[in-house]
Amino acid sequence: MHIRMLFLLMGLLPFSSVAHVVNVSLSSQHSFLSIDPVSALLLLIIAICYFRGSRKIGKRIASKQQEYRRQVRWFWFGWLTLAIALISPIDSIGEQLFSVHMVQHEMLMMIAAPLLVLSRPEQTILRGGQGFLTPIFHGLTGRSPRMLRFYRQLATPLWGWLIHFFGLWLWHLPFLLNASLTSSWVHSLQHATFLLIAWVFWYSIFRLDKSNSMSAVISLFTTGIHASLLGALLTFSPSIWYSPYAHTTQQWGLSPIEDQQLGGLIMWMPAGIVFIAAALVTLAQLLRSNTQGGQANHSNQSKQ
């Protein structure tokens, strides 16, 4: 049930931005100062539910206070990243500069999503939203055992990798990304998709069975490779991929191709480093666990 709830919340938040009309022609020089009130309201509701839930749960788990406080910190860092990405000027400027659009996507997929997964916020949000959030959630998602099996299968390294791969590459096809710049609905669908695929991916990495640790390492390494490849293609391409940006970059002091190269570098370098670093940390933990297990077995055999 908890993973279904997060799929729902992650999907609803970006769709609130349908009230935000994309203006590629830049009829207003100060349009980047606008804030979408619907996104702000949804973020506020999530924050209130989590705050209420954390106060209730925190009083009942004295034996795990330190671990829960760490999860609370992860949540608020992730929530703040979501807020900056969705309701700050980054969202509007991203319609004018491809490089800023890539910064926004990296914030959603590489910072907010993993932090929220690590925070395990499902139970806390449900507890804080008792009386109005739980019935809505159950009504929208149902309790079908078949759907539960489907959601659990999604949260495996193989499916997490496949969903992330296809989602990332499909949305960077020129005709789809161009559509996101000219249609508020497509724009919202894009952000919802990125949040969902990133949630599934990081869920499959951080909250899996220990027997799948090597699969997680492989998933992280290969995701770093294909994401970096996409960034490199954008960086070294001699032509502009996304035509709407041809008319919006000059006032920021960048040519369209320079803006695209900068966006490609943002996808290539920081994102690649995050994936590879996460893979190395996961591999180190796996090796340490295997070493400790081997030492424990050797100690038991010696005693016998």
PDB file of C-alpha atoms in Angstrom:
ATOM      1  CA  MET A   1       0.000   0.000   0.000  1.00  0.00           C
ATOM      2  CA  HIS A   2       2.780   2.462   0.895  1.00  0.00           C
ATOM      3  CA  ILE A   3       4.541   2.380  -2.465  1.00  0.00           C
ATOM      4  CA  ARG A   4       1.184   2.964  -4.208  1.00  0.00           C
ATOM      5  CA  MET A   5       0.649   6.042  -2.132  1.00  0.00           C
ATOM      6  CA  LEU A   6       3.980   7.526  -3.126  1.00  0.00           C
ATOM      7  CA  PHE A   7       3.317   6.777  -6.793  1.00  0.00           C
ATOM      8  CA  LEU A   8       0.083   8.738  -6.386  1.00  0.00           C
ATOM      9  CA  LEU A   9       1.627  11.702  -4.569  1.00  0.00           C
ATOM     10  CA  MET A  10       4.624  11.934  -6.886  1.00  0.00           C
ATOM     11  CA  GLY A  11       2.316  11.864  -9.877  1.00  0.00           C
ATOM     12  CA  LEU A  12      -0.179  14.448  -8.634  1.00  0.00           C
ATOM     13  CA  LEU A  13       2.279  17.155  -7.666  1.00  0.00           C
ATOM     14  CA  PRO A  14       3.651  18.067 -11.112  1.00  0.00           C
ATOM     15  CA  PHE A  15       0.178  17.920 -12.675  1.00  0.00           C
ATOM     16  CA  SER A  16      -0.771  20.868 -10.525  1.00  0.00           C
ATOM     17  CA  SER A  17       1.301  22.999 -12.865  1.00  0.00           C
ATOM     18  CA  VAL A  18      -1.311  22.787 -15.620  1.00  0.00           C
ATOM     19  CA  ALA A  19      -2.385  26.161 -14.288  1.00  0.00           C
ATOM     20  CA  HIS A  20       0.995  27.484 -15.376  1.00  0.00           C
ATOM     21  CA  VAL A  21       0.844  28.506 -19.048  1.00  0.00           C
ATOM     22  CA  VAL A  22       4.062  28.055 -21.032  1.00  0.00           C
ATOM     23  CA  ASN A  23       5.001  31.227 -22.863  1.00  0.00           C
ATOM     24  CA  VAL A  24       7.770  30.559 -25.344  1.00  0.00           C
ATOM     25  CA  SER A  25       7.289  33.953 -26.980  1.00  0.00           C
ATOM     26  CA  LEU A  26       8.245  35.710 -23.719  1.00  0.00           C
ATOM     27  CA  SER A  27       5.456  38.246 -23.823  1.00  0.00           C
ATOM     28  CA  SER A  28       6.481  39.278 -20.321  1.00  0.00           C
ATOM     29  CA  GLN A  29      10.130  39.793 -19.396  1.00  0.00           C
ATOM     30  CA  HIS A  30       9.289  39.104 -15.764  1.00  0.00           C
ATOM     31  CA  SER A  31       7.272  35.935 -16.276  1.00  0.00           C
ATOM     32  CA  PHE A  32       9.983  33.957 -14.510  1.00  0.00           C
ATOM     33  CA  LEU A  33       8.933  35.601 -11.234  1.00  0.00           C
ATOM     34  CA  SER A  34       5.517  33.912 -11.280  1.00  0.00           C
ATOM     35  CA  ILE A  35       4.756  31.122  -8.819  1.00  0.00           C
ATOM     36  CA  ASP A  36       2.162  28.434  -9.461  1.00  0.00           C
ATOM     37  CA  PRO A  37      -0.232  28.596  -6.470  1.00  0.00           C
ATOM     38  CA  VAL A  38      -1.583  25.069  -7.023  1.00  0.00           C
ATOM     39  CA  SER A  39       1.870  23.465  -6.757  1.00  0.00           C
ATOM     40  CA  ALA A  40       2.546  25.585  -3.688  1.00  0.00           C
ATOM     41  CA  LEU A  41      -0.736  24.442  -2.107  1.00  0.00           C
ATOM     42  CA  LEU A  42      -0.036  20.748  -2.753  1.00  0.00           C
ATOM     43  CA  LEU A  43       3.469  21.054  -1.349  1.00  0.00           C
ATOM     44  CA  LEU A  44       1.995  22.757   1.718  1.00  0.00           C
ATOM     45  CA  ILE A  45      -0.579  19.957   2.206  1.00  0.00           C
ATOM     46  CA  ILE A  46       2.139  17.296   1.964  1.00  0.00           C
ATOM     47  CA  ALA A  47       4.299  19.228   4.430  1.00  0.00           C
ATOM     48  CA  ILE A  48       1.439  19.614   6.938  1.00  0.00           C
ATOM     49  CA  CYS A  49       0.533  15.913   6.717  1.00  0.00           C
ATOM     50  CA  TYR A  50       4.142  14.869   7.196  1.00  0.00           C
ATOM     51  CA  PHE A  51       4.689  17.281  10.089  1.00  0.00           C
ATOM     52  CA  ARG A  52       1.559  16.038  11.876  1.00  0.00           C
ATOM     53  CA  GLY A  53       2.450  12.409  11.211  1.00  0.00           C
ATOM     54  CA  SER A  54       6.049  12.785  12.362  1.00  0.00           C
ATOM     55  CA  ARG A  55       4.930  14.289  15.676  1.00  0.00           C
ATOM     56  CA  LYS A  56       2.564  11.340  16.269  1.00  0.00           C
ATOM     57  CA  ILE A  57       4.997   8.620  15.222  1.00  0.00           C
ATOM     58  CA  GLY A  58       8.045  10.194  16.860  1.00  0.00           C
ATOM     59  CA  LYS A  59       6.462   9.854  20.306  1.00  0.00           C
ATOM     60  CA  ARG A  60       5.825   6.118  19.841  1.00  0.00           C
ATOM     61  CA  ILE A  61       9.189   4.848  18.619  1.00  0.00           C
ATOM     62  CA  ALA A  62      11.582   5.808  21.389  1.00  0.00           C
ATOM     63  CA  SER A  63      13.799   2.820  20.560  1.00  0.00           C
ATOM     64  CA  LYS A  64      14.427   4.106  17.018  1.00  0.00           C
ATOM     65  CA  GLN A  65      14.464   7.850  17.589  1.00  0.00           C
ATOM     66  CA  GLN A  66      17.852   8.430  15.967  1.00  0.00           C
ATOM     67  CA  GLU A  67      16.976   6.514  12.801  1.00  0.00           C
ATOM     68  CA  TYR A  68      13.588   8.209  12.492  1.00  0.00           C
ATOM     69  CA  ARG A  69      15.073  11.670  12.976  1.00  0.00           C
ATOM     70  CA  ARG A  70      17.482  10.941  10.140  1.00  0.00           C
ATOM     71  CA  GLN A  71      14.545   9.961   7.931  1.00  0.00           C
ATOM     72  CA  VAL A  72      12.754  13.175   8.882  1.00  0.00           C
ATOM     73  CA  ARG A  73      15.787  15.181   7.810  1.00  0.00           C
ATOM     74  CA  TRP A  74      15.913  13.305   4.488  1.00  0.00           C
ATOM     75  CA  PHE A  75      12.252  14.122   3.903  1.00  0.00           C
ATOM     76  CA  TRP A  76      12.582  17.849   4.521  1.00  0.00           C
ATOM     77  CA  PHE A  77      15.659  18.119   2.323  1.00  0.00           C
ATOM     78  CA  GLY A  78      13.776  16.261  -0.415  1.00  0.00           C
ATOM     79  CA  TRP A  79      10.636  18.368   0.064  1.00  0.00           C
ATOM     80  CA  LEU A  80      12.662  21.582  -0.097  1.00  0.00           C
ATOM     81  CA  THR A  81      14.314  20.417  -3.319  1.00  0.00           C
ATOM     82  CA  LEU A  82      10.881  19.699  -4.809  1.00  0.00           C
ATOM     83  CA  ALA A  83       9.684  23.145  -3.804  1.00  0.00           C
ATOM     84  CA  ILE A  84      12.683  24.866  -5.363  1.00  0.00           C
ATOM     85  CA  ALA A  85      12.341  22.853  -8.570  1.00  0.00           C
ATOM     86  CA  LEU A  86       8.579  23.311  -9.013  1.00  0.00           C
ATOM     87  CA  ILE A  87       7.569  26.683  -7.570  1.00  0.00           C
ATOM     88  CA  SER A  88      10.714  28.811  -7.802  1.00  0.00           C
ATOM     89  CA  PRO A  89      11.784  30.822 -10.895  1.00  0.00           C
ATOM     90  CA  ILE A  90      13.676  27.702 -12.031  1.00  0.00           C
ATOM     91  CA  ASP A  91      10.448  26.326 -13.527  1.00  0.00           C
ATOM     92  CA  SER A  92       9.726  29.385 -15.664  1.00  0.00           C
ATOM     93  CA  ILE A  93      13.338  30.059 -16.631  1.00  0.00           C
ATOM     94  CA  GLY A  94      13.596  26.412 -17.688  1.00  0.00           C
ATOM     95  CA  GLU A  95      11.129  27.190 -20.473  1.00  0.00           C
ATOM     96  CA  GLN A  96      13.590  29.773 -21.797  1.00  0.00           C
ATOM     97  CA  LEU A  97      16.920  28.036 -21.191  1.00  0.00           C
ATOM     98  CA  PHE A  98      17.478  24.340 -21.858  1.00  0.00           C
ATOM     99  CA  SER A  99      20.363  24.317 -19.376  1.00  0.00           C
ATOM    100  CA  VAL A 100      18.086  25.489 -16.547  1.00  0.00           C
ATOM    101  CA  HIS A 101      15.479  22.932 -17.644  1.00  0.00           C
ATOM    102  CA  MET A 102      18.154  20.256 -17.155  1.00  0.00           C
ATOM    103  CA  VAL A 103      18.998  21.653 -13.715  1.00  0.00           C
ATOM    104  CA  GLN A 104      15.326  21.292 -12.801  1.00  0.00           C
ATOM    105  CA  HIS A 105      15.199  17.695 -14.032  1.00  0.00           C
ATOM    106  CA  GLU A 106      18.360  16.783 -12.135  1.00  0.00           C
ATOM    107  CA  MET A 107      16.898  18.298  -8.967  1.00  0.00           C
ATOM    108  CA  LEU A 108      13.760  16.182  -9.346  1.00  0.00           C
ATOM    109  CA  MET A 109      15.468  12.925 -10.326  1.00  0.00           C
ATOM    110  CA  MET A 110      18.884  13.048  -8.647  1.00  0.00           C
ATOM    111  CA  ILE A 111      18.174  14.920  -5.398  1.00  0.00           C
ATOM    112  CA  ALA A 112      14.486  15.025  -4.455  1.00  0.00           C
ATOM    113  CA  ALA A 113      13.568  11.458  -5.473  1.00  0.00           C
ATOM    114  CA  PRO A 114      16.416   9.603  -3.674  1.00  0.00           C
ATOM    115  CA  LEU A 115      16.044  11.745  -0.554  1.00  0.00           C
ATOM    116  CA  LEU A 116      12.311  11.049  -0.386  1.00  0.00           C
ATOM    117  CA  VAL A 117      12.879   7.323  -0.918  1.00  0.00           C
ATOM    118  CA  LEU A 118      15.444   7.283   1.893  1.00  0.00           C
ATOM    119  CA  SER A 119      13.035   9.138   4.184  1.00  0.00           C
ATOM    120  CA  ARG A 120      10.374   6.394   3.941  1.00  0.00           C
ATOM    121  CA  PRO A 121       7.580   8.991   4.279  1.00  0.00           C
ATOM    122  CA  GLU A 122       4.579   6.825   3.356  1.00  0.00           C
ATOM    123  CA  GLN A 123       3.422   5.831   6.822  1.00  0.00           C
ATOM    124  CA  THR A 124       4.135   9.267   8.265  1.00  0.00           C
ATOM    125  CA  ILE A 125       2.109  11.091   5.587  1.00  0.00           C
ATOM    126  CA  LEU A 126      -0.790   8.649   5.957  1.00  0.00           C
ATOM    127  CA  ARG A 127      -0.745   9.065   9.737  1.00  0.00           C
ATOM    128  CA  GLY A 128      -0.712  12.840   9.443  1.00  0.00           C
ATOM    129  CA  GLY A 129      -3.481  12.813   6.841  1.00  0.00           C
ATOM    130  CA  GLN A 130      -5.824  10.489   8.694  1.00  0.00           C
ATOM    131  CA  GLY A 131      -9.419  11.489   8.248  1.00  0.00           C
ATOM    132  CA  PHE A 132      -9.101  12.848   4.722  1.00  0.00           C
ATOM    133  CA  LEU A 133      -5.996  11.561   2.912  1.00  0.00           C
ATOM    134  CA  THR A 134      -6.378   7.828   3.577  1.00  0.00           C
ATOM    135  CA  PRO A 135      -9.954   7.484   2.166  1.00  0.00           C
ATOM    136  CA  ILE A 136      -8.962   9.471  -0.927  1.00  0.00           C
ATOM    137  CA  PHE A 137      -5.912   7.288  -1.449  1.00  0.00           C
ATOM    138  CA  HIS A 138      -7.842   4.039  -1.047  1.00  0.00           C
ATOM    139  CA  GLY A 139     -10.564   5.257  -3.375  1.00  0.00           C
ATOM    140  CA  LEU A 140      -8.095   6.144  -6.127  1.00  0.00           C
ATOM    141  CA  THR A 141      -5.816   3.102  -5.929  1.00  0.00           C
ATOM    142  CA  GLY A 142      -7.956   0.258  -4.610  1.00  0.00           C
ATOM    143  CA  ARG A 143      -6.611  -2.768  -2.708  1.00  0.00           C
ATOM    144  CA  SER A 144      -6.313  -5.379  -5.430  1.00  0.00           C
ATOM    145  CA  PRO A 145      -3.737  -8.125  -4.640  1.00  0.00           C
ATOM    146  CA  ARG A 146      -2.863  -8.160  -8.331  1.00  0.00           C
ATOM    147  CA  MET A 147      -2.017  -4.462  -8.213  1.00  0.00           C
ATOM    148  CA  LEU A 148       0.061  -5.005  -5.077  1.00  0.00           C
ATOM    149  CA  ARG A 149       2.104  -7.675  -6.877  1.00  0.00           C
ATOM    150  CA  PHE A 150       2.493  -5.306  -9.833  1.00  0.00           C
ATOM    151  CA  TYR A 151       3.849  -2.494  -7.648  1.00  0.00           C
ATOM    152  CA  ARG A 152       6.247  -4.849  -5.853  1.00  0.00           C
ATOM    153  CA  GLN A 153       7.559  -6.114  -9.187  1.00  0.00           C
ATOM    154  CA  LEU A 154       8.178  -2.553 -10.326  1.00  0.00           C
ATOM    155  CA  ALA A 155      10.417  -2.000  -7.301  1.00  0.00           C
ATOM    156  CA  THR A 156      13.165  -4.397  -8.477  1.00  0.00           C
ATOM    157  CA  PRO A 157      16.531  -3.372  -9.995  1.00  0.00           C
ATOM    158  CA  LEU A 158      15.700  -4.737 -13.456  1.00  0.00           C
ATOM    159  CA  TRP A 159      12.347  -2.975 -13.750  1.00  0.00           C
ATOM    160  CA  GLY A 160      13.701   0.160 -12.109  1.00  0.00           C
ATOM    161  CA  TRP A 161      16.505   0.257 -14.686  1.00  0.00           C
ATOM    162  CA  LEU A 162      14.201  -0.359 -17.658  1.00  0.00           C
ATOM    163  CA  ILE A 163      11.634   2.230 -16.571  1.00  0.00           C
ATOM    164  CA  HIS A 164      14.334   4.829 -15.944  1.00  0.00           C
ATOM    165  CA  PHE A 165      16.106   4.115 -19.254  1.00  0.00           C
ATOM    166  CA  PHE A 166      13.051   4.336 -21.476  1.00  0.00           C
ATOM    167  CA  GLY A 167      11.534   7.279 -19.590  1.00  0.00           C
ATOM    168  CA  LEU A 168      14.727   9.328 -19.736  1.00  0.00           C
ATOM    169  CA  TRP A 169      15.506   8.707 -23.402  1.00  0.00           C
ATOM    170  CA  LEU A 170      11.932   9.002 -24.669  1.00  0.00           C
ATOM    171  CA  TRP A 171      11.346  12.371 -23.014  1.00  0.00           C
ATOM    172  CA  HIS A 172      14.533  13.761 -24.563  1.00  0.00           C
ATOM    173  CA  LEU A 173      13.393  12.959 -28.088  1.00  0.00           C
ATOM    174  CA  PRO A 174      13.030  16.358 -29.783  1.00  0.00           C
ATOM    175  CA  PHE A 175       9.335  16.070 -30.622  1.00  0.00           C
ATOM    176  CA  LEU A 176       8.391  15.178 -27.031  1.00  0.00           C
ATOM    177  CA  LEU A 177      10.534  17.755 -25.276  1.00  0.00           C
ATOM    178  CA  ASN A 178       9.432  20.413 -27.774  1.00  0.00           C
ATOM    179  CA  ALA A 179       5.828  19.510 -26.980  1.00  0.00           C
ATOM    180  CA  SER A 180       6.506  19.993 -23.265  1.00  0.00           C
ATOM    181  CA  LEU A 181       7.559  23.576 -24.008  1.00  0.00           C
ATOM    182  CA  THR A 182       4.393  24.460 -25.895  1.00  0.00           C
ATOM    183  CA  SER A 183       1.738  22.556 -23.916  1.00  0.00           C
ATOM    184  CA  SER A 184       1.142  22.926 -20.184  1.00  0.00           C
ATOM    185  CA  TRP A 185      -0.395  19.429 -20.060  1.00  0.00           C
ATOM    186  CA  VAL A 186       2.627  17.806 -21.697  1.00  0.00           C
ATOM    187  CA  HIS A 187       4.894  19.900 -19.481  1.00  0.00           C
ATOM    188  CA  SER A 188       3.146  18.541 -16.390  1.00  0.00           C
ATOM    189  CA  LEU A 189       3.140  14.984 -17.734  1.00  0.00           C
ATOM    190  CA  GLN A 190       6.879  15.219 -18.310  1.00  0.00           C
ATOM    191  CA  HIS A 191       7.595  16.282 -14.737  1.00  0.00           C
ATOM    192  CA  ALA A 192       5.231  13.655 -13.328  1.00  0.00           C
ATOM    193  CA  THR A 193       6.961  10.989 -15.406  1.00  0.00           C
ATOM    194  CA  PHE A 194      10.429  12.052 -14.322  1.00  0.00           C
ATOM    195  CA  LEU A 195       9.432  12.014 -10.646  1.00  0.00           C
ATOM    196  CA  LEU A 196       7.767   8.610 -10.948  1.00  0.00           C
ATOM    197  CA  ILE A 197      10.557   6.900 -12.869  1.00  0.00           C
ATOM    198  CA  ALA A 198      13.151   8.359 -10.510  1.00  0.00           C
ATOM    199  CA  TRP A 199      11.100   7.189  -7.513  1.00  0.00           C
ATOM    200  CA  VAL A 200      10.858   3.653  -8.920  1.00  0.00           C
ATOM    201  CA  PHE A 201      14.566   3.603  -9.754  1.00  0.00           C
ATOM    202  CA  TRP A 202      15.828   4.790  -6.377  1.00  0.00           C
ATOM    203  CA  TYR A 203      13.252   2.663  -4.551  1.00  0.00           C
ATOM    204  CA  SER A 204      14.687  -0.369  -6.337  1.00  0.00           C
ATOM    205  CA  ILE A 205      18.184   0.646  -5.192  1.00  0.00           C
ATOM    206  CA  PHE A 206      17.689   1.716  -1.577  1.00  0.00           C
ATOM    207  CA  ARG A 207      14.788  -0.451  -0.418  1.00  0.00           C
ATOM    208  CA  LEU A 208      15.515  -3.858  -1.855  1.00  0.00           C
ATOM    209  CA  ASP A 209      16.354  -7.282  -0.529  1.00  0.00           C
ATOM    210  CA  LYS A 210      20.056  -7.617   0.313  1.00  0.00           C
ATOM    211  CA  SER A 211      20.253 -10.564  -2.074  1.00  0.00           C
ATOM    212  CA  ASN A 212      19.760  -8.054  -4.927  1.00  0.00           C
ATOM    213  CA  SER A 213      22.678  -5.807  -3.919  1.00  0.00           C
ATOM    214  CA  MET A 214      24.841  -6.796  -6.889  1.00  0.00           C
ATOM    215  CA  SER A 215      21.904  -6.119  -9.205  1.00  0.00           C
ATOM    216  CA  ALA A 216      21.689  -2.642  -7.688  1.00  0.00           C
ATOM    217  CA  VAL A 217      25.389  -2.042  -8.357  1.00  0.00           C
ATOM    218  CA  ILE A 218      24.999  -3.089 -11.991  1.00  0.00           C
ATOM    219  CA  SER A 219      21.865  -0.953 -12.332  1.00  0.00           C
ATOM    220  CA  LEU A 220      23.648   2.128 -10.983  1.00  0.00           C
ATOM    221  CA  PHE A 221      26.759   1.697 -13.141  1.00  0.00           C
ATOM    222  CA  THR A 222      24.834   1.129 -16.354  1.00  0.00           C
ATOM    223  CA  THR A 223      22.383   3.948 -15.617  1.00  0.00           C
ATOM    224  CA  GLY A 224      25.334   6.280 -15.117  1.00  0.00           C
ATOM    225  CA  ILE A 225      26.693   5.181 -18.489  1.00  0.00           C
ATOM    226  CA  HIS A 226      23.505   5.666 -20.510  1.00  0.00           C
ATOM    227  CA  ALA A 227      22.600   8.968 -18.794  1.00  0.00           C
ATOM    228  CA  SER A 228      26.111  10.277 -19.452  1.00  0.00           C
ATOM    229  CA  LEU A 229      25.876   9.141 -23.069  1.00  0.00           C
ATOM    230  CA  LEU A 230      22.701  11.179 -23.551  1.00  0.00           C
ATOM    231  CA  GLY A 231      24.409  14.207 -22.029  1.00  0.00           C
ATOM    232  CA  ALA A 232      27.444  13.738 -24.284  1.00  0.00           C
ATOM    233  CA  LEU A 233      25.257  13.508 -27.393  1.00  0.00           C
ATOM    234  CA  LEU A 234      23.610  16.810 -26.467  1.00  0.00           C
ATOM    235  CA  THR A 235      26.964  18.431 -25.699  1.00  0.00           C
ATOM    236  CA  PHE A 236      28.705  17.496 -28.943  1.00  0.00           C
ATOM    237  CA  SER A 237      25.752  17.759 -31.306  1.00  0.00           C
ATOM    238  CA  PRO A 238      26.429  20.349 -34.056  1.00  0.00           C
ATOM    239  CA  SER A 239      22.713  21.152 -34.369  1.00  0.00           C
ATOM    240  CA  ILE A 240      19.947  22.322 -32.037  1.00  0.00           C
ATOM    241  CA  TRP A 241      17.685  19.498 -30.842  1.00  0.00           C
ATOM    242  CA  TYR A 242      14.890  21.577 -29.369  1.00  0.00           C
ATOM    243  CA  SER A 243      13.639  24.336 -31.667  1.00  0.00           C
ATOM    244  CA  PRO A 244      11.639  26.455 -29.138  1.00  0.00           C
ATOM    245  CA  TYR A 245      14.897  27.364 -27.393  1.00  0.00           C
ATOM    246  CA  ALA A 246      16.199  28.918 -30.618  1.00  0.00           C
ATOM    247  CA  HIS A 247      14.020  31.944 -29.824  1.00  0.00           C
ATOM    248  CA  THR A 248      14.531  32.273 -26.070  1.00  0.00           C
ATOM    249  CA  THR A 249      18.233  32.072 -25.161  1.00  0.00           C
ATOM    250  CA  GLN A 250      19.605  35.301 -26.598  1.00  0.00           C
ATOM    251  CA  GLN A 251      18.288  37.568 -23.841  1.00  0.00           C
ATOM    252  CA  TRP A 252      20.243  35.456 -21.350  1.00  0.00           C
ATOM    253  CA  GLY A 253      23.504  35.994 -23.240  1.00  0.00           C
ATOM    254  CA  LEU A 254      23.712  32.490 -24.708  1.00  0.00           C
ATOM    255  CA  SER A 255      23.333  31.198 -28.221  1.00  0.00           C
ATOM    256  CA  PRO A 256      20.968  28.216 -28.600  1.00  0.00           C
ATOM    257  CA  ILE A 257      23.861  25.815 -29.238  1.00  0.00           C
ATOM    258  CA  GLU A 258      25.802  27.113 -26.197  1.00  0.00           C
ATOM    259  CA  ASP A 259      22.712  26.650 -24.050  1.00  0.00           C
ATOM    260  CA  GLN A 260      22.295  23.086 -25.339  1.00  0.00           C
ATOM    261  CA  GLN A 261      25.964  22.284 -24.705  1.00  0.00           C
ATOM    262  CA  LEU A 262      25.701  23.587 -21.152  1.00  0.00           C
ATOM    263  CA  GLY A 263      22.548  21.530 -20.575  1.00  0.00           C
ATOM    264  CA  GLY A 264      24.278  18.440 -21.951  1.00  0.00           C
ATOM    265  CA  LEU A 265      27.224  18.967 -19.605  1.00  0.00           C
ATOM    266  CA  ILE A 266      24.849  19.306 -16.642  1.00  0.00           C
ATOM    267  CA  MET A 267      23.288  15.966 -17.536  1.00  0.00           C
ATOM    268  CA  TRP A 268      26.614  14.354 -18.377  1.00  0.00           C
ATOM    269  CA  MET A 269      28.948  15.295 -15.530  1.00  0.00           C
ATOM    270  CA  PRO A 270      26.987  15.752 -12.259  1.00  0.00           C
ATOM    271  CA  ALA A 271      24.437  13.033 -13.008  1.00  0.00           C
ATOM    272  CA  GLY A 272      27.092  10.566 -14.128  1.00  0.00           C
ATOM    273  CA  ILE A 273      29.143  11.254 -11.011  1.00  0.00           C
ATOM    274  CA  VAL A 274      26.132  10.685  -8.721  1.00  0.00           C
ATOM    275  CA  PHE A 275      25.281   7.321 -10.305  1.00  0.00           C
ATOM    276  CA  ILE A 276      28.885   6.076 -10.298  1.00  0.00           C
ATOM    277  CA  ALA A 277      29.462   7.258  -6.721  1.00  0.00           C
ATOM    278  CA  ALA A 278      26.260   5.535  -5.567  1.00  0.00           C
ATOM    279  CA  ALA A 279      27.364   2.354  -7.343  1.00  0.00           C
ATOM    280  CA  LEU A 280      30.775   2.432  -5.642  1.00  0.00           C
ATOM    281  CA  VAL A 281      29.207   3.007  -2.208  1.00  0.00           C
ATOM    282  CA  THR A 282      26.755   0.138  -2.759  1.00  0.00           C
ATOM    283  CA  LEU A 283      29.576  -2.127  -3.940  1.00  0.00           C
ATOM    284  CA  ALA A 284      31.706  -1.231  -0.912  1.00  0.00           C
ATOM    285  CA  GLN A 285      28.795  -2.038   1.415  1.00  0.00           C
ATOM    286  CA  LEU A 286      28.255  -5.354  -0.356  1.00  0.00           C
ATOM    287  CA  LEU A 287      31.943  -6.305  -0.069  1.00  0.00           C
ATOM    288  CA  ARG A 288      32.012  -5.281   3.596  1.00  0.00           C
ATOM    289  CA  SER A 289      28.902  -7.345   4.288  1.00  0.00           C
ATOM    290  CA  ASN A 290      30.372 -10.380   2.515  1.00  0.00           C
ATOM    291  CA  THR A 291      33.652  -9.995   4.414  1.00  0.00           C
ATOM    292  CA  GLN A 292      31.894  -9.764   7.773  1.00  0.00           C
ATOM    293  CA  GLY A 293      29.739 -12.752   6.885  1.00  0.00           C
ATOM    294  CA  GLY A 294      32.798 -14.764   5.914  1.00  0.00           C
ATOM    295  CA  GLN A 295      34.582 -13.863   9.148  1.00  0.00           C
ATOM    296  CA  ALA A 296      31.524 -14.854  11.187  1.00  0.00           C
ATOM    297  CA  ASN A 297      31.327 -18.238   9.434  1.00  0.00           C
ATOM    298  CA  HIS A 298      35.050 -18.814   9.970  1.00  0.00           C
ATOM    299  CA  SER A 299      34.697 -17.949  13.663  1.00  0.00           C
ATOM    300  CA  ASN A 300      31.790 -20.374  14.079  1.00  0.00           C
ATOM    301  CA  GLN A 301      33.711 -23.158  12.362  1.00  0.00           C
ATOM    302  CA  SER A 302      36.737 -22.545  14.601  1.00  0.00           C
ATOM    303  CA  LYS A 303      34.600 -22.846  17.730  1.00  0.00           C
ATOM    304  CA  GLN A 304      33.230 -26.171  16.512  1.00  0.00           C
TER     305      GLN A 304
END
